[in-house]
mmCIF file of C-alpha atoms in Angstrom:
data_model
loop_
_atom_site.group_PDB
_atom_site.id
_atom_site.type_symbol
_atom_site.label_atom_id
_atom_site.label_comp_id
_atom_site.label_asym_id
_atom_site.label_seq_id
_atom_site.Cartn_x
_atom_site.Cartn_y
_atom_site.Cartn_z
ATOM 1 C CA MET N 15 -11.569 -56.492 7.671
ATOM 2 C CA ALA N 16 -8.066 -56.696 6.273
ATOM 3 C CA ARG N 17 -7.728 -55.110 2.833
ATOM 4 C CA ASP N 18 -6.093 -58.239 1.343
ATOM 5 C CA VAL N 19 -8.983 -60.441 2.498
ATOM 6 C CA PHE N 20 -11.425 -57.919 1.029
ATOM 7 C CA ILE N 21 -9.581 -58.056 -2.306
ATOM 8 C CA GLU N 22 -9.433 -61.856 -2.177
ATOM 9 C CA HIS N 23 -13.229 -62.070 -1.864
ATOM 10 C CA LEU N 24 -13.742 -59.605 -4.710
ATOM 11 C CA ALA N 25 -11.353 -61.595 -6.931
ATOM 12 C CA ALA N 26 -13.621 -64.648 -6.571
ATOM 13 C CA VAL N 27 -16.606 -62.787 -8.070
ATOM 14 C CA PRO N 28 -17.049 -63.667 -11.760
ATOM 15 C CA LEU N 29 -17.975 -60.080 -12.646
ATOM 16 C CA PHE N 30 -14.491 -59.014 -11.502
ATOM 17 C CA GLY N 31 -12.714 -62.115 -12.828
ATOM 18 C CA ALA N 32 -10.638 -60.302 -15.454
ATOM 19 C CA LEU N 33 -9.436 -57.577 -13.085
ATOM 20 C CA GLY N 34 -5.889 -57.464 -11.786
ATOM 21 C CA LYS N 35 -4.859 -56.737 -8.215
ATOM 22 C CA LYS N 36 -4.599 -52.998 -8.923
ATOM 23 C CA GLU N 37 -8.176 -52.758 -10.224
ATOM 24 C CA LEU N 38 -9.473 -54.976 -7.420
ATOM 25 C CA GLY N 39 -7.808 -52.579 -4.985
ATOM 26 C CA LEU N 40 -9.760 -49.711 -6.559
ATOM 27 C CA VAL N 41 -12.998 -51.664 -6.104
ATOM 28 C CA ALA N 42 -12.102 -52.483 -2.498
ATOM 29 C CA ARG N 43 -11.465 -48.815 -1.676
ATOM 30 C CA ARG N 44 -14.922 -47.848 -2.914
ATOM 31 C CA ALA N 45 -16.794 -50.771 -1.344
ATOM 32 C CA GLU N 46 -18.041 -50.929 2.250
ATOM 33 C CA ASP N 47 -17.714 -53.607 4.906
ATOM 34 C CA VAL N 48 -21.267 -53.886 6.303
ATOM 35 C CA ARG N 49 -22.686 -55.958 9.156
ATOM 36 C CA VAL N 50 -26.399 -56.775 9.335
ATOM 37 C CA SER N 51 -28.588 -58.657 11.789
ATOM 38 C CA ALA N 52 -30.605 -61.782 11.051
ATOM 39 C CA GLY N 53 -33.918 -60.909 9.412
ATOM 40 C CA LYS N 54 -32.635 -57.837 7.544
ATOM 41 C CA VAL N 55 -33.931 -57.676 3.960
ATOM 42 C CA LEU N 56 -30.958 -56.852 1.744
ATOM 43 C CA CYS N 57 -32.860 -56.469 -1.517
ATOM 44 C CA SER N 58 -36.476 -56.935 -2.575
ATOM 45 C CA GLU N 59 -37.896 -58.605 -5.658
ATOM 46 C CA GLY N 60 -39.370 -56.092 -8.080
ATOM 47 C CA GLU N 61 -37.499 -53.091 -6.679
ATOM 48 C CA THR N 62 -34.765 -51.317 -8.611
ATOM 49 C CA GLY N 63 -31.350 -52.358 -7.358
ATOM 50 C CA HIS N 64 -28.540 -49.969 -6.512
ATOM 51 C CA GLN N 65 -26.075 -52.235 -4.694
ATOM 52 C CA PHE N 66 -24.007 -55.354 -5.196
ATOM 53 C CA PHE N 67 -23.252 -57.703 -2.275
ATOM 54 C CA VAL N 68 -20.588 -60.323 -1.496
ATOM 55 C CA ILE N 69 -21.202 -62.485 1.581
ATOM 56 C CA MET N 70 -18.186 -62.663 3.874
ATOM 57 C CA GLU N 71 -19.869 -64.331 6.868
ATOM 58 C CA GLY N 72 -23.351 -65.645 7.579
ATOM 59 C CA ARG N 73 -26.204 -67.003 5.474
ATOM 60 C CA ALA N 74 -29.004 -65.456 3.455
ATOM 61 C CA LYS N 75 -32.290 -66.778 2.111
ATOM 62 C CA VAL N 76 -33.219 -66.110 -1.523
ATOM 63 C CA THR N 77 -36.923 -66.072 -2.398
ATOM 64 C CA ARG N 78 -38.835 -65.589 -5.646
ATOM 65 C CA HIS N 79 -42.571 -65.029 -5.671
ATOM 66 C CA GLY N 80 -42.554 -65.742 -1.924
ATOM 67 C CA ARG N 81 -40.940 -69.204 -2.277
ATOM 68 C CA LYS N 82 -37.464 -70.009 -1.003
ATOM 69 C CA VAL N 83 -35.209 -70.929 -3.911
ATOM 70 C CA ALA N 84 -31.794 -70.941 -2.237
ATOM 71 C CA SER N 85 -29.749 -70.429 0.884
ATOM 72 C CA ILE N 86 -26.396 -68.767 0.232
ATOM 73 C CA GLY N 87 -23.326 -68.247 2.377
ATOM 74 C CA PRO N 88 -19.720 -67.040 2.444
ATOM 75 C CA GLY N 89 -18.282 -66.377 -1.003
ATOM 76 C CA ALA N 90 -21.692 -66.052 -2.643
ATOM 77 C CA PHE N 91 -22.663 -62.765 -4.257
ATOM 78 C CA PHE N 92 -25.797 -61.143 -5.625
ATOM 79 C CA GLY N 93 -26.993 -57.900 -7.138
ATOM 80 C CA GLU N 94 -24.110 -57.544 -9.597
ATOM 81 C CA LEU N 95 -26.383 -56.795 -12.540
ATOM 82 C CA SER N 96 -27.817 -53.781 -10.705
ATOM 83 C CA LEU N 97 -24.412 -52.178 -11.147
ATOM 84 C CA LEU N 98 -24.947 -52.260 -14.900
ATOM 85 C CA ASP N 99 -28.625 -51.445 -15.394
ATOM 86 C CA LYS N 100 -31.686 -50.180 -13.573
ATOM 87 C CA HIS N 101 -33.911 -53.242 -14.009
ATOM 88 C CA PRO N 102 -35.914 -54.565 -11.048
ATOM 89 C CA ARG N 103 -34.441 -57.256 -8.812
ATOM 90 C CA ASN N 104 -35.581 -60.774 -9.687
ATOM 91 C CA ALA N 105 -35.454 -62.064 -6.099
ATOM 92 C CA THR N 106 -35.626 -61.041 -2.461
ATOM 93 C CA VAL N 107 -32.573 -61.746 -0.321
ATOM 94 C CA ALA N 108 -32.796 -61.621 3.474
ATOM 95 C CA ALA N 109 -30.247 -62.414 6.178
ATOM 96 C CA GLU N 110 -30.940 -65.780 7.849
ATOM 97 C CA THR N 111 -28.143 -65.134 10.364
ATOM 98 C CA ASP N 112 -26.081 -62.145 11.368
ATOM 99 C CA MET N 113 -23.910 -61.345 8.349
ATOM 100 C CA GLU N 114 -20.836 -59.464 7.195
ATOM 101 C CA LEU N 115 -21.003 -58.213 3.606
ATOM 102 C CA VAL N 116 -18.958 -56.330 1.054
ATOM 103 C CA VAL N 117 -21.308 -53.751 -0.483
ATOM 104 C CA LEU N 118 -20.608 -51.735 -3.624
ATOM 105 C CA GLY N 119 -23.075 -49.061 -4.698
ATOM 106 C CA GLN N 120 -23.993 -48.164 -8.260
ATOM 107 C CA ARG N 121 -22.567 -44.630 -7.917
ATOM 108 C CA GLU N 122 -19.203 -45.931 -6.642
ATOM 109 C CA PHE N 123 -19.112 -48.474 -9.445
ATOM 110 C CA ALA N 124 -19.844 -45.775 -12.055
ATOM 111 C CA GLY N 125 -16.958 -43.746 -10.614
ATOM 112 C CA LEU N 126 -14.639 -46.699 -11.170
ATOM 113 C CA ILE N 127 -15.695 -46.913 -14.802
ATOM 114 C CA ASP N 128 -15.063 -43.172 -15.242
ATOM 115 C CA ASP N 129 -11.807 -42.916 -13.268
ATOM 116 C CA ALA N 130 -9.848 -46.084 -14.035
ATOM 117 C CA PRO N 131 -8.483 -46.457 -17.569
ATOM 118 C CA GLY N 132 -8.912 -49.996 -18.812
ATOM 119 C CA PHE N 133 -11.314 -50.977 -16.005
ATOM 120 C CA ALA N 134 -14.359 -51.097 -18.296
ATOM 121 C CA ARG N 135 -12.544 -53.220 -20.878
ATOM 122 C CA LYS N 136 -11.457 -55.756 -18.263
ATOM 123 C CA LEU N 137 -14.933 -55.751 -16.748
ATOM 124 C CA LEU N 138 -16.474 -56.467 -20.151
ATOM 125 C CA ALA N 139 -14.036 -59.362 -20.592
ATOM 126 C CA GLY N 140 -15.252 -60.788 -17.274
ATOM 127 C CA LEU N 141 -18.874 -60.416 -18.351
ATOM 128 C CA ALA N 142 -18.157 -62.072 -21.701
ATOM 129 C CA ARG N 143 -16.589 -65.052 -19.920
ATOM 130 C CA ARG N 144 -19.615 -65.326 -17.624
ATOM 131 C CA VAL N 145 -22.029 -65.279 -20.599
ATOM 132 C CA ARG N 146 -19.971 -67.963 -22.377
ATOM 133 C CA GLU N 147 -19.982 -70.159 -19.263
ATOM 134 C CA ALA N 148 -23.752 -69.751 -18.863
ATOM 135 C CA ASP N 149 -24.236 -70.566 -22.540
ATOM 136 C CA ALA N 150 -22.094 -73.717 -22.220
ATOM 137 C CA ARG N 151 -24.119 -74.887 -19.200
ATOM 138 C CA SER N 152 -27.399 -74.451 -21.104
ATOM 139 C CA LEU N 153 -26.364 -76.847 -23.891
#
C-alpha cells in the first residue's frame, strides 16, 4: 500500500487525531500492512490485547458474549486501548470477508512513545478529545 494512503487512514483514527503528518509517518513506519482470509479471528473477547487494527478493505464481525453486535468495514478501527493497557478485550472480532488491515503492535507503539519527543503529549490530547466527545454523547 502507498505510504500516503497508509498515513491518511491513520489520520482518521481518533486516537491519532492530534498527530501531525510527521508523527503519523512515524506510526506508519512501525505499523504493518496485513492481509487475512475470511473467518480469521483477529482478537478474542477476554484475552489480553497486544495489537491495534485499522480496516483498509473488507468487513469484520464484532461479537460480545457470543452475540453479534456490529459489522465494521473500511475506515473502522479496534483494539486501540490495548496499546495503552493490558486489560482483556471486550469483544471478539473476526473477518467476515478477506481483509487488508493496518496493524500496530504494543511494542512498536511503546517505541514511538520513547523515541518521538512530543508524541505522547499529542497522543494524550487526542485521547482527551475522544473522552470529551464520548462524555458529550452520553448527556
